[in-house]
Amino acid sequence: MITLHLTTCSEGSDEKIIEFLKLFRDATQIVVNRIWSLDTIPSMKTLHKMFYKELRVYGFRAHHAKHVYSYARAIVKSARKRNSKKPILRKLTARIDRYDYKLDLESRTLILKLHNGYDARLSC
């Protein structure tokens, strides 16, 4: 896993990134709640059928939608394995696929592709 420490270089990027992270967390919580109410944890194929179209309506790119339900599945699977309560997501985190960002090392700029066609440009 690679961690980057970045600061924004253009105004407006901060709000869009925070909005995306909140949307990602809230969508993941919705999927966690619905999976938790089921007796067994569905397969990825079943989760795709259950949630893909709904997540696309929220404005997620295809890769983001896939990461939402796969992350939610992992959370529920882990919680059930430990026999714990239903997970409540609080932190703003998102899984980003390699197709959803572009890193330019010369200009030290990271371009993130967010929901609804928004882009965020970040620089070191």
PDB file of C-alpha atoms in Angstrom:
ATOM      1  CA  MET A   1       0.000   0.000   0.000  1.00  0.00           C
ATOM      2  CA  ILE A   2       1.278   3.455  -0.891  1.00  0.00           C
ATOM      3  CA  THR A   3       0.427   6.514   1.188  1.00  0.00           C
ATOM      4  CA  LEU A   4       0.792  10.006  -0.222  1.00  0.00           C
ATOM      5  CA  HIS A   5       0.824  13.253   1.761  1.00  0.00           C
ATOM      6  CA  LEU A   6      -0.519  16.019  -0.443  1.00  0.00           C
ATOM      7  CA  THR A   7      -1.827  19.558  -0.267  1.00  0.00           C
ATOM      8  CA  THR A   8      -4.298  20.999  -2.736  1.00  0.00           C
ATOM      9  CA  CYS A   9      -3.112  23.430  -5.359  1.00  0.00           C
ATOM     10  CA  SER A  10      -6.454  24.607  -6.710  1.00  0.00           C
ATOM     11  CA  GLU A  11      -9.392  26.103  -4.901  1.00  0.00           C
ATOM     12  CA  GLY A  12     -12.522  23.992  -4.689  1.00  0.00           C
ATOM     13  CA  SER A  13     -10.704  20.660  -4.700  1.00  0.00           C
ATOM     14  CA  ASP A  14     -10.926  20.324  -0.926  1.00  0.00           C
ATOM     15  CA  GLU A  15     -14.724  20.488  -0.874  1.00  0.00           C
ATOM     16  CA  LYS A  16     -15.087  18.003  -3.716  1.00  0.00           C
ATOM     17  CA  ILE A  17     -12.692  15.522  -2.099  1.00  0.00           C
ATOM     18  CA  ILE A  18     -14.462  15.779   1.272  1.00  0.00           C
ATOM     19  CA  GLU A  19     -17.822  15.418  -0.481  1.00  0.00           C
ATOM     20  CA  PHE A  20     -16.551  12.325  -2.311  1.00  0.00           C
ATOM     21  CA  LEU A  21     -15.143  10.782   0.878  1.00  0.00           C
ATOM     22  CA  LYS A  22     -18.420  11.365   2.750  1.00  0.00           C
ATOM     23  CA  LEU A  23     -20.415   9.920  -0.135  1.00  0.00           C
ATOM     24  CA  PHE A  24     -18.105   6.882  -0.275  1.00  0.00           C
ATOM     25  CA  ARG A  25     -18.418   6.323   3.493  1.00  0.00           C
ATOM     26  CA  ASP A  26     -22.209   6.758   3.498  1.00  0.00           C
ATOM     27  CA  ALA A  27     -22.685   4.448   0.508  1.00  0.00           C
ATOM     28  CA  THR A  28     -20.437   1.842   2.123  1.00  0.00           C
ATOM     29  CA  GLN A  29     -22.481   2.098   5.348  1.00  0.00           C
ATOM     30  CA  ILE A  30     -25.709   1.557   3.405  1.00  0.00           C
ATOM     31  CA  VAL A  31     -24.257  -1.559   1.779  1.00  0.00           C
ATOM     32  CA  VAL A  32     -22.907  -2.788   5.149  1.00  0.00           C
ATOM     33  CA  ASN A  33     -26.367  -2.363   6.706  1.00  0.00           C
ATOM     34  CA  ARG A  34     -28.060  -4.316   3.933  1.00  0.00           C
ATOM     35  CA  ILE A  35     -25.468  -7.117   3.941  1.00  0.00           C
ATOM     36  CA  TRP A  36     -25.628  -7.310   7.749  1.00  0.00           C
ATOM     37  CA  SER A  37     -29.380  -7.985   7.611  1.00  0.00           C
ATOM     38  CA  LEU A  38     -28.792 -11.085   5.449  1.00  0.00           C
ATOM     39  CA  ASP A  39     -28.115 -14.528   6.927  1.00  0.00           C
ATOM     40  CA  THR A  40     -25.050 -15.208   4.788  1.00  0.00           C
ATOM     41  CA  ILE A  41     -22.543 -12.937   3.099  1.00  0.00           C
ATOM     42  CA  PRO A  42     -23.332 -12.835  -0.632  1.00  0.00           C
ATOM     43  CA  SER A  43     -20.771 -13.499  -3.347  1.00  0.00           C
ATOM     44  CA  MET A  44     -19.240 -10.623  -5.288  1.00  0.00           C
ATOM     45  CA  LYS A  45     -21.428 -11.498  -8.268  1.00  0.00           C
ATOM     46  CA  THR A  46     -24.568 -11.263  -6.139  1.00  0.00           C
ATOM     47  CA  LEU A  47     -23.399  -8.008  -4.561  1.00  0.00           C
ATOM     48  CA  HIS A  48     -22.784  -6.591  -8.023  1.00  0.00           C
ATOM     49  CA  LYS A  49     -26.360  -7.432  -9.034  1.00  0.00           C
ATOM     50  CA  MET A  50     -27.712  -5.954  -5.795  1.00  0.00           C
ATOM     51  CA  PHE A  51     -25.799  -2.675  -5.632  1.00  0.00           C
ATOM     52  CA  TYR A  52     -24.033  -1.694  -8.862  1.00  0.00           C
ATOM     53  CA  LYS A  53     -26.890   0.222 -10.511  1.00  0.00           C
ATOM     54  CA  GLU A  54     -27.854   1.909  -7.249  1.00  0.00           C
ATOM     55  CA  LEU A  55     -24.289   3.088  -6.643  1.00  0.00           C
ATOM     56  CA  ARG A  56     -23.981   4.378 -10.206  1.00  0.00           C
ATOM     57  CA  VAL A  57     -27.104   6.494  -9.590  1.00  0.00           C
ATOM     58  CA  TYR A  58     -25.204   8.174  -6.716  1.00  0.00           C
ATOM     59  CA  GLY A  59     -22.674   9.293  -9.330  1.00  0.00           C
ATOM     60  CA  PHE A  60     -19.882   6.831  -8.588  1.00  0.00           C
ATOM     61  CA  ARG A  61     -17.577   5.735 -11.374  1.00  0.00           C
ATOM     62  CA  ALA A  62     -17.680   2.005 -12.146  1.00  0.00           C
ATOM     63  CA  HIS A  63     -14.491   1.286 -10.207  1.00  0.00           C
ATOM     64  CA  HIS A  64     -15.689   3.252  -7.186  1.00  0.00           C
ATOM     65  CA  ALA A  65     -18.971   1.323  -7.125  1.00  0.00           C
ATOM     66  CA  LYS A  66     -17.103  -1.980  -7.167  1.00  0.00           C
ATOM     67  CA  HIS A  67     -14.861  -0.849  -4.327  1.00  0.00           C
ATOM     68  CA  VAL A  68     -17.850   0.242  -2.216  1.00  0.00           C
ATOM     69  CA  TYR A  69     -19.509  -3.163  -2.166  1.00  0.00           C
ATOM     70  CA  SER A  70     -16.267  -5.145  -1.985  1.00  0.00           C
ATOM     71  CA  TYR A  71     -15.073  -3.006   0.962  1.00  0.00           C
ATOM     72  CA  ALA A  72     -18.475  -3.382   2.662  1.00  0.00           C
ATOM     73  CA  ARG A  73     -18.324  -7.151   2.169  1.00  0.00           C
ATOM     74  CA  ALA A  74     -14.866  -7.282   3.768  1.00  0.00           C
ATOM     75  CA  ILE A  75     -16.061  -5.201   6.729  1.00  0.00           C
ATOM     76  CA  VAL A  76     -19.090  -7.424   7.366  1.00  0.00           C
ATOM     77  CA  LYS A  77     -17.073 -10.607   6.905  1.00  0.00           C
ATOM     78  CA  SER A  78     -14.487  -9.418   9.427  1.00  0.00           C
ATOM     79  CA  ALA A  79     -17.107  -8.305  11.964  1.00  0.00           C
ATOM     80  CA  ARG A  80     -18.983 -11.599  11.774  1.00  0.00           C
ATOM     81  CA  LYS A  81     -15.762 -13.564  12.132  1.00  0.00           C
ATOM     82  CA  ARG A  82     -15.062 -11.709  15.395  1.00  0.00           C
ATOM     83  CA  ASN A  83     -18.721 -12.063  16.534  1.00  0.00           C
ATOM     84  CA  SER A  84     -18.973  -8.302  17.016  1.00  0.00           C
ATOM     85  CA  LYS A  85     -21.793  -5.796  16.577  1.00  0.00           C
ATOM     86  CA  LYS A  86     -22.818  -4.247  13.285  1.00  0.00           C
ATOM     87  CA  PRO A  87     -19.988  -1.974  12.097  1.00  0.00           C
ATOM     88  CA  ILE A  88     -20.526   1.779  12.026  1.00  0.00           C
ATOM     89  CA  LEU A  89     -18.166   3.637   9.687  1.00  0.00           C
ATOM     90  CA  ARG A  90     -16.816   6.934  10.977  1.00  0.00           C
ATOM     91  CA  LYS A  91     -13.532   7.642   9.199  1.00  0.00           C
ATOM     92  CA  LEU A  92     -13.437   9.239   5.775  1.00  0.00           C
ATOM     93  CA  THR A  93     -11.538   6.737   3.659  1.00  0.00           C
ATOM     94  CA  ALA A  94     -11.897   5.512   0.110  1.00  0.00           C
ATOM     95  CA  ARG A  95     -10.295   2.849  -1.998  1.00  0.00           C
ATOM     96  CA  ILE A  96      -9.053   4.260  -5.269  1.00  0.00           C
ATOM     97  CA  ASP A  97      -8.403   2.040  -8.270  1.00  0.00           C
ATOM     98  CA  ARG A  98      -5.453   2.662 -10.568  1.00  0.00           C
ATOM     99  CA  TYR A  99      -7.880   3.835 -13.264  1.00  0.00           C
ATOM    100  CA  ASP A 100      -9.205   6.613 -11.022  1.00  0.00           C
ATOM    101  CA  TYR A 101      -6.058   8.678 -10.631  1.00  0.00           C
ATOM    102  CA  LYS A 102      -3.134   9.971 -12.641  1.00  0.00           C
ATOM    103  CA  LEU A 103       0.210  10.724 -11.020  1.00  0.00           C
ATOM    104  CA  ASP A 104       2.604  13.111 -12.760  1.00  0.00           C
ATOM    105  CA  LEU A 105       5.980  12.821 -11.024  1.00  0.00           C
ATOM    106  CA  GLU A 106       7.604  15.681 -12.943  1.00  0.00           C
ATOM    107  CA  SER A 107       5.096  18.277 -11.796  1.00  0.00           C
ATOM    108  CA  ARG A 108       4.412  16.339  -8.566  1.00  0.00           C
ATOM    109  CA  THR A 109       0.683  16.419  -9.240  1.00  0.00           C
ATOM    110  CA  LEU A 110      -2.004  13.850  -8.522  1.00  0.00           C
ATOM    111  CA  ILE A 111      -5.284  14.038 -10.414  1.00  0.00           C
ATOM    112  CA  LEU A 112      -8.149  12.126  -8.783  1.00  0.00           C
ATOM    113  CA  LYS A 113     -11.285  11.273 -10.703  1.00  0.00           C
ATOM    114  CA  LEU A 114     -14.211  11.724  -8.333  1.00  0.00           C
ATOM    115  CA  HIS A 115     -17.970  11.185  -8.552  1.00  0.00           C
ATOM    116  CA  ASN A 116     -20.208  12.892 -11.127  1.00  0.00           C
ATOM    117  CA  GLY A 117     -17.266  13.587 -13.431  1.00  0.00           C
ATOM    118  CA  TYR A 118     -15.397  15.845 -10.999  1.00  0.00           C
ATOM    119  CA  ASP A 119     -11.611  15.890 -10.923  1.00  0.00           C
ATOM    120  CA  ALA A 120      -9.410  17.017  -8.052  1.00  0.00           C
ATOM    121  CA  ARG A 121      -5.875  18.200  -8.725  1.00  0.00           C
ATOM    122  CA  LEU A 122      -3.461  17.832  -5.821  1.00  0.00           C
ATOM    123  CA  SER A 123       0.225  18.680  -5.593  1.00  0.00           C
ATOM    124  CA  CYS A 124       3.051  17.974  -3.144  1.00  0.00           C
TER     125      CYS A 124
END
